[in-house]
Amino acid sequence: MADRRGDTWKRHISEQLRMRDRVQRQAFEEIISQYNRLLEKSDMQAVLSERYQSDGPRGSQLSAADGGMRGDIQQEMSQMRIKHQEELTELHKKRGELAQNVIELNNQIQLKDKEIQRNEAKLVPCLSTQIATLEGDCRKLNTFLQDLERANQMLKDEYDALQITFSALEEKLRRTTEDNQELVSRWMAEKAQEANRLNAENEKDCRRRQAKLQKELADAAKEPLPLDPRRPGNSLSTSPENTEAPMGGVEVRVPSTALHVFEAHDGEVNAVRFSPGSRLLATGGMDRRVKLWEVVSGHCEPKGALTGSNAGITSIEFDSAGSYLLAASNDFASRIWTVDDFRLRHTLTGHSGKVLAARFLLDNTRIVSGSYDRTLKLWDLRSKVCMKTVFAGSSCNDIVCTEQCVMSGHFDKKVRFWDIRAESIVRELELQGRVTSLDLSQERTELLTCSRDDLLKIIDLRTNTVRHTFSAPGFKCGADWTRVCFSPDSNYVVGGSADGGVYVWNVLTGKLERLLDKHHSSAINAVSWSPSGAFVLSVEKGSKAVLWSDL
Amino acid sequence: MADDKDVLRDVWFGRIPTCFALYQDEVTEKEAEPFYLLLPRVSYLTLVTDKVKKHFLKAVKPEDVEEMWFEYEGTPLKWHYPIGVLFDLHALNTALPWSITVHFKNFPERDLLHCLSNSVIEAHFMSCIKEADALKHKSQVINDMQKKDHKQLWMGLQNDKFDQFWAMNRKLMEYPTEEGGFRYIPFRIYQTMSDRPFIQKLFRPASPEGHTHTLGDLLKEMYPAAIAHDGDAKKYQVLIQGIEPLLETPLQWLSEHLSHPDNFLHVCILPVPTD
């Protein structure tokens, strides 16, 4: 809408309308209304005047026309009056009706108000009681909750306290167990010390007695005694009283001839041992077998072979009864067979290097083994587990044992003496060469060692000194495991040489007694003297075995 | 827009001072004084002349009374034209008040319609509104209204209630915004110098190109002689609601604000008085 242009014509129209109204309406409005009012008044006056005229002079002056006119006027007046009265009554009626309506409506309103009040009144107490009960419940629940919380807190505290006491008690228990263990070990140590002391006392006693005896003997020897010609080998046996084994059955004869030369194994033969019963002997070789032989009328008859080892046999031992055979092997394990039925009973594994020697401890329930892995292991035969492992420091080549002591000969030229109970080195003896073999005398008082410096030594265990040294111009120790041994009466020692000769030395004189150098073509690995004293068996690198005797 | 509301009020409350005189040949019992009245421009003669009838019936004998009818200077006045139109057409430039002669006899059957009750006037009024809405809205608005709304329009006119009438009438003055105006403008052009009662044709409020049509465009189309060319003296007066709007007034606005209650724009074209 173009207002600027619209303004002109709109304004024109508004002006025109206003002008028109001014001229046509406003000029005449007042006049016309006044005129009409005057007209009404004059009409009313005319009517009233006519009525008064008719009311005033009654009687005969009235003419018919007047009367008629008056009557007309009167009629008109009365009609008007009637009409007005009717209107009035109607209006009154209507007013009455309206008033009644109003009253009725008022009544209704009051009723409704009362109802509302009643309902409210009903609700209010209801609601207030409900609110009161709910509040009561709420408070009760709150107190209950608080009680529960307190109880919970208390329980938690108690639990914490119990926890602390528990941990304290645990700590105490731990400490007490530690103390207990310490006390037990101390007690054991004390006991060991006691035992050692007792042993030392005993030893001292023994030596004293021996010294006394020797003195008596020396005294006795000064007197000339008739020698018994029938017993040439048994003179001056240094057997003390300690031995219980009857000397009667031992007739040691220095062998002179080879009775039987035979092929013992396919390959090197490393070990040989006579059983304590003296009829059986066992040989072990690089062919992984232990063969059992019986000496029958000067021959070795093959009895059987014990299999089960996975590598070459390094050493053999019978138990003191002769029913079990223990063999150490290059497959890091030692094995036990029953001799009668040739069955493999136990395999003792655990070493991490080849086992070079294994021996029964004197009670036959334990075994000690020495290995290339520089440890010695103590085994229990009932549980078949390794009970102790002792780190020796050097590869162990041979072991012998007494009741108290385990002696091991090592690569580092040392002979170590171990206390079985204390698991520690009691003594060390250094030689000039690598120790290849150990053997105990029958009385367990002397130790025979063979070392790579081609010397055999006898060591007195009580004084720890080298009693005798044996050597020979041709005797050369062939390998690290060359085995030498005592004769059963401990008067002779025998060893095999690298050139194939069997050398026998006399202990008393210290000189070479005999040399048996035929029949072996390669280095001798081991020799064994039968417990009866009659036979000596030697085994060589070249798989041959020779049975010697002096028959 | 406040001006527009004022325009509507001015149009509604427009009055014409009239003097009703009884025809002297009518037999009277007593002298009938003339009766003065301010007639509403927008109403109809028979609707507002009850007082006149009562006044003159006092003077006239009852047996002589037939239907009342009016005439001015010999011309019977058609009651079905709005009073304002009748005045503008016949007596605009004469001295006020407008002198109308009241007759009770010799009803001119050929010139006038009978009007025996208010329902006749109501029927005529409503039919005019419907005709106007047919032109403006294709009768949609008037048909959407309920019967009570139609009644409200009539009662507003009958009882001279501006607010009551316009509460409903504004619906008829609305148009959908995209149209920009009514479909066709409802108008009637009355002339004194012709046989035709009025000119009524289809005319749009805006050209197809979008120019809003003005009063001048309407006259150019319908009665070109009414427009004075430059140089000539003005020959004709163009009257709506008793005033002469400028020729550039938009037709749509005129239809909304200067229409009569029957929603028609009644235009009177008079020759300029020579004296």
mmCIF file of N, CA and C in Angstrom, chain B residues 137-193:
data_model
loop_
_atom_site.group_PDB
_atom_site.id
_atom_site.type_symbol
_atom_site.label_atom_id
_atom_site.label_comp_id
_atom_site.label_asym_id
_atom_site.label_seq_id
_atom_site.Cartn_x
_atom_site.Cartn_y
_atom_site.Cartn_z
ATOM 1 N N HIS B 137 -16.179 -13.511 -3.328
ATOM 2 C CA HIS B 137 -15.510 -14.737 -2.860
ATOM 3 C C HIS B 137 -16.102 -15.995 -3.440
ATOM 4 N N LYS B 138 -16.861 -15.866 -4.520
ATOM 5 C CA LYS B 138 -17.578 -17.008 -5.058
ATOM 6 C C LYS B 138 -18.493 -17.628 -4.016
ATOM 7 N N SER B 139 -19.053 -16.776 -3.159
ATOM 8 C CA SER B 139 -20.009 -17.187 -2.117
ATOM 9 C C SER B 139 -19.424 -18.086 -1.051
ATOM 10 N N GLN B 140 -18.091 -18.240 -1.010
ATOM 11 C CA GLN B 140 -17.532 -19.162 -0.018
ATOM 12 C C GLN B 140 -17.730 -18.652 1.388
ATOM 13 N N VAL B 141 -17.455 -17.339 1.598
ATOM 14 C CA VAL B 141 -17.507 -16.823 2.966
ATOM 15 C C VAL B 141 -18.926 -16.831 3.489
ATOM 16 N N ILE B 142 -19.849 -16.369 2.689
ATOM 17 C CA ILE B 142 -21.231 -16.276 3.163
ATOM 18 C C ILE B 142 -21.801 -17.669 3.391
ATOM 19 N N ASN B 143 -21.390 -18.638 2.609
ATOM 20 C CA ASN B 143 -21.910 -19.992 2.815
ATOM 21 C C ASN B 143 -21.296 -20.668 4.022
ATOM 22 N N ASP B 144 -20.036 -20.251 4.389
ATOM 23 C CA ASP B 144 -19.424 -20.833 5.581
ATOM 24 C C ASP B 144 -20.065 -20.313 6.839
ATOM 25 N N MET B 145 -20.741 -19.157 6.737
ATOM 26 C CA MET B 145 -21.370 -18.589 7.930
ATOM 27 C C MET B 145 -22.611 -19.366 8.278
ATOM 28 N N GLN B 146 -22.893 -19.370 9.598
ATOM 29 C CA GLN B 146 -24.088 -20.091 10.051
ATOM 30 C C GLN B 146 -25.290 -19.159 9.994
ATOM 31 N N LYS B 147 -26.479 -19.754 10.203
ATOM 32 C CA LYS B 147 -27.699 -18.960 10.148
ATOM 33 C C LYS B 147 -27.706 -17.857 11.188
ATOM 34 N N LYS B 148 -27.121 -18.147 12.360
ATOM 35 C CA LYS B 148 -27.129 -17.121 13.400
ATOM 36 C C LYS B 148 -26.237 -15.957 13.016
ATOM 37 N N ASP B 149 -25.189 -16.249 12.182
ATOM 38 C CA ASP B 149 -24.326 -15.154 11.742
ATOM 39 C C ASP B 149 -25.086 -14.240 10.793
ATOM 40 N N HIS B 150 -25.853 -14.867 9.881
ATOM 41 C CA HIS B 150 -26.693 -14.038 9.001
ATOM 42 C C HIS B 150 -27.670 -13.195 9.807
ATOM 43 N N LYS B 151 -28.241 -13.843 10.834
ATOM 44 C CA LYS B 151 -29.196 -13.123 11.686
ATOM 45 C C LYS B 151 -28.534 -11.964 12.371
ATOM 46 N N GLN B 152 -27.243 -12.195 12.759
ATOM 47 C CA GLN B 152 -26.521 -11.135 13.459
ATOM 48 C C GLN B 152 -26.324 -9.934 12.543
ATOM 49 N N LEU B 153 -26.013 -10.206 11.261
ATOM 50 C CA LEU B 153 -25.862 -9.102 10.317
ATOM 51 C C LEU B 153 -27.158 -8.287 10.230
ATOM 52 N N TRP B 154 -28.273 -8.992 10.096
ATOM 53 C CA TRP B 154 -29.553 -8.306 9.939
ATOM 54 C C TRP B 154 -29.911 -7.530 11.212
ATOM 55 N N MET B 155 -29.691 -8.167 12.396
ATOM 56 C CA MET B 155 -30.048 -7.507 13.653
ATOM 57 C C MET B 155 -29.185 -6.290 13.873
ATOM 58 N N GLY B 156 -27.900 -6.391 13.446
ATOM 59 C CA GLY B 156 -27.038 -5.236 13.596
ATOM 60 C C GLY B 156 -27.546 -4.048 12.804
ATOM 61 N N LEU B 157 -28.008 -4.346 11.589
ATOM 62 C CA LEU B 157 -28.545 -3.260 10.768
ATOM 63 C C LEU B 157 -29.856 -2.733 11.340
ATOM 64 N N GLN B 158 -30.724 -3.668 11.750
ATOM 65 C CA GLN B 158 -32.054 -3.262 12.216
ATOM 66 C C GLN B 158 -31.964 -2.400 13.473
ATOM 67 N N ASN B 159 -31.067 -2.798 14.389
ATOM 68 C CA ASN B 159 -30.992 -2.097 15.675
ATOM 69 C C ASN B 159 -29.887 -1.061 15.704
ATOM 70 N N ASP B 160 -29.290 -0.798 14.558
ATOM 71 C CA ASP B 160 -28.268 0.232 14.464
ATOM 72 C C ASP B 160 -27.092 -0.060 15.402
ATOM 73 N N LYS B 161 -26.599 -1.311 15.356
ATOM 74 C CA LYS B 161 -25.481 -1.695 16.218
ATOM 75 C C LYS B 161 -24.235 -1.894 15.343
ATOM 76 N N PHE B 162 -23.357 -0.887 15.378
ATOM 77 C CA PHE B 162 -22.149 -0.914 14.543
ATOM 78 C C PHE B 162 -21.266 -2.130 14.844
ATOM 79 N N ASP B 163 -20.978 -2.352 16.151
ATOM 80 C CA ASP B 163 -20.029 -3.430 16.507
ATOM 81 C C ASP B 163 -20.604 -4.796 16.186
ATOM 82 N N GLN B 164 -21.941 -4.936 16.487
ATOM 83 C CA GLN B 164 -22.552 -6.240 16.238
ATOM 84 C C GLN B 164 -22.501 -6.572 14.756
ATOM 85 N N PHE B 165 -22.791 -5.531 13.919
ATOM 86 C CA PHE B 165 -22.791 -5.770 12.483
ATOM 87 C C PHE B 165 -21.396 -6.054 11.968
ATOM 88 N N TRP B 166 -20.442 -5.223 12.349
ATOM 89 C CA TRP B 166 -19.104 -5.378 11.788
ATOM 90 C C TRP B 166 -18.361 -6.581 12.326
ATOM 91 N N ALA B 167 -18.777 -7.122 13.483
ATOM 92 C CA ALA B 167 -18.173 -8.364 13.969
ATOM 93 C C ALA B 167 -18.285 -9.450 12.922
ATOM 94 N N MET B 168 -19.442 -9.443 12.227
ATOM 95 C CA MET B 168 -19.632 -10.445 11.182
ATOM 96 C C MET B 168 -19.181 -9.954 9.836
ATOM 97 N N ASN B 169 -19.410 -8.640 9.602
ATOM 98 C CA ASN B 169 -19.179 -8.152 8.261
ATOM 99 C C ASN B 169 -17.706 -8.141 7.888
ATOM 100 N N ARG B 170 -16.830 -8.079 8.925
ATOM 101 C CA ARG B 170 -15.410 -8.028 8.571
ATOM 102 C C ARG B 170 -14.968 -9.306 7.885
ATOM 103 N N LYS B 171 -15.671 -10.422 8.192
ATOM 104 C CA LYS B 171 -15.313 -11.663 7.500
ATOM 105 C C LYS B 171 -15.545 -11.539 6.014
ATOM 106 N N LEU B 172 -16.635 -10.744 5.686
ATOM 107 C CA LEU B 172 -16.936 -10.605 4.271
ATOM 108 C C LEU B 172 -15.972 -9.648 3.592
ATOM 109 N N MET B 173 -15.251 -8.858 4.392
ATOM 110 C CA MET B 173 -14.313 -7.915 3.811
ATOM 111 C C MET B 173 -12.912 -8.479 3.716
ATOM 112 N N GLU B 174 -12.720 -9.734 4.156
ATOM 113 C CA GLU B 174 -11.388 -10.317 4.083
ATOM 114 C C GLU B 174 -11.201 -10.956 2.734
ATOM 115 N N TYR B 175 -9.925 -11.101 2.373
ATOM 116 C CA TYR B 175 -9.625 -11.802 1.131
ATOM 117 C C TYR B 175 -8.312 -12.536 1.322
ATOM 118 N N PRO B 176 -8.096 -13.676 0.625
ATOM 119 C CA PRO B 176 -6.830 -14.397 0.729
ATOM 120 C C PRO B 176 -5.697 -13.529 0.220
ATOM 121 N N THR B 177 -4.592 -13.521 0.988
ATOM 122 C CA THR B 177 -3.512 -12.567 0.733
ATOM 123 C C THR B 177 -2.905 -12.743 -0.655
ATOM 124 N N GLU B 178 -2.906 -13.953 -1.186
ATOM 125 C CA GLU B 178 -2.261 -14.120 -2.496
ATOM 126 C C GLU B 178 -3.101 -13.495 -3.612
ATOM 127 N N GLU B 179 -4.376 -13.284 -3.312
ATOM 128 C CA GLU B 179 -5.207 -12.701 -4.361
ATOM 129 C C GLU B 179 -4.977 -11.205 -4.461
ATOM 130 N N GLY B 180 -4.766 -10.584 -3.261
ATOM 131 C CA GLY B 180 -4.564 -9.139 -3.293
ATOM 132 C C GLY B 180 -5.855 -8.358 -3.276
ATOM 133 N N GLY B 181 -6.948 -9.071 -3.318
ATOM 134 C CA GLY B 181 -8.229 -8.338 -3.307
ATOM 135 C C GLY B 181 -9.366 -9.284 -3.595
ATOM 136 N N PHE B 182 -10.535 -8.721 -3.748
ATOM 137 C CA PHE B 182 -11.695 -9.563 -4.067
ATOM 138 C C PHE B 182 -11.567 -10.052 -5.497
ATOM 139 N N ARG B 183 -12.436 -11.029 -5.760
ATOM 140 C CA ARG B 183 -12.411 -11.567 -7.116
ATOM 141 C C ARG B 183 -12.948 -10.517 -8.103
ATOM 142 N N TYR B 184 -14.144 -10.084 -7.760
ATOM 143 C CA TYR B 184 -14.699 -8.954 -8.533
ATOM 144 C C TYR B 184 -15.249 -7.966 -7.529
ATOM 145 N N ILE B 185 -15.282 -6.707 -7.898
ATOM 146 C CA ILE B 185 -15.795 -5.672 -7.012
ATOM 147 C C ILE B 185 -17.312 -5.581 -7.199
ATOM 148 N N PRO B 186 -18.059 -5.734 -6.091
ATOM 149 C CA PRO B 186 -19.526 -5.562 -6.228
ATOM 150 C C PRO B 186 -19.879 -4.062 -6.213
ATOM 151 N N PHE B 187 -20.406 -3.565 -7.293
ATOM 152 C CA PHE B 187 -20.741 -2.128 -7.348
ATOM 153 C C PHE B 187 -22.000 -1.943 -8.190
ATOM 154 N N ARG B 188 -22.667 -0.811 -7.939
ATOM 155 C CA ARG B 188 -23.801 -0.422 -8.822
ATOM 156 C C ARG B 188 -23.680 1.065 -9.096
ATOM 157 N N ILE B 189 -23.736 1.397 -10.354
ATOM 158 C CA ILE B 189 -23.657 2.817 -10.745
ATOM 159 C C ILE B 189 -25.066 3.301 -11.108
ATOM 160 N N TYR B 190 -25.522 4.304 -10.336
ATOM 161 C CA TYR B 190 -26.887 4.837 -10.583
ATOM 162 C C TYR B 190 -26.771 6.153 -11.341
ATOM 163 N N GLN B 191 -27.648 6.324 -12.284
ATOM 164 C CA GLN B 191 -27.701 7.630 -12.968
ATOM 165 C C GLN B 191 -29.121 8.144 -12.939
ATOM 166 N N THR B 192 -29.221 9.462 -13.023
ATOM 167 C CA THR B 192 -30.567 10.046 -13.079
ATOM 168 C C THR B 192 -31.110 10.076 -14.495
ATOM 169 N N MET B 193 -30.236 10.194 -15.443
ATOM 170 C CA MET B 193 -30.675 10.474 -16.819
ATOM 171 C C MET B 193 -30.707 9.241 -17.680
#
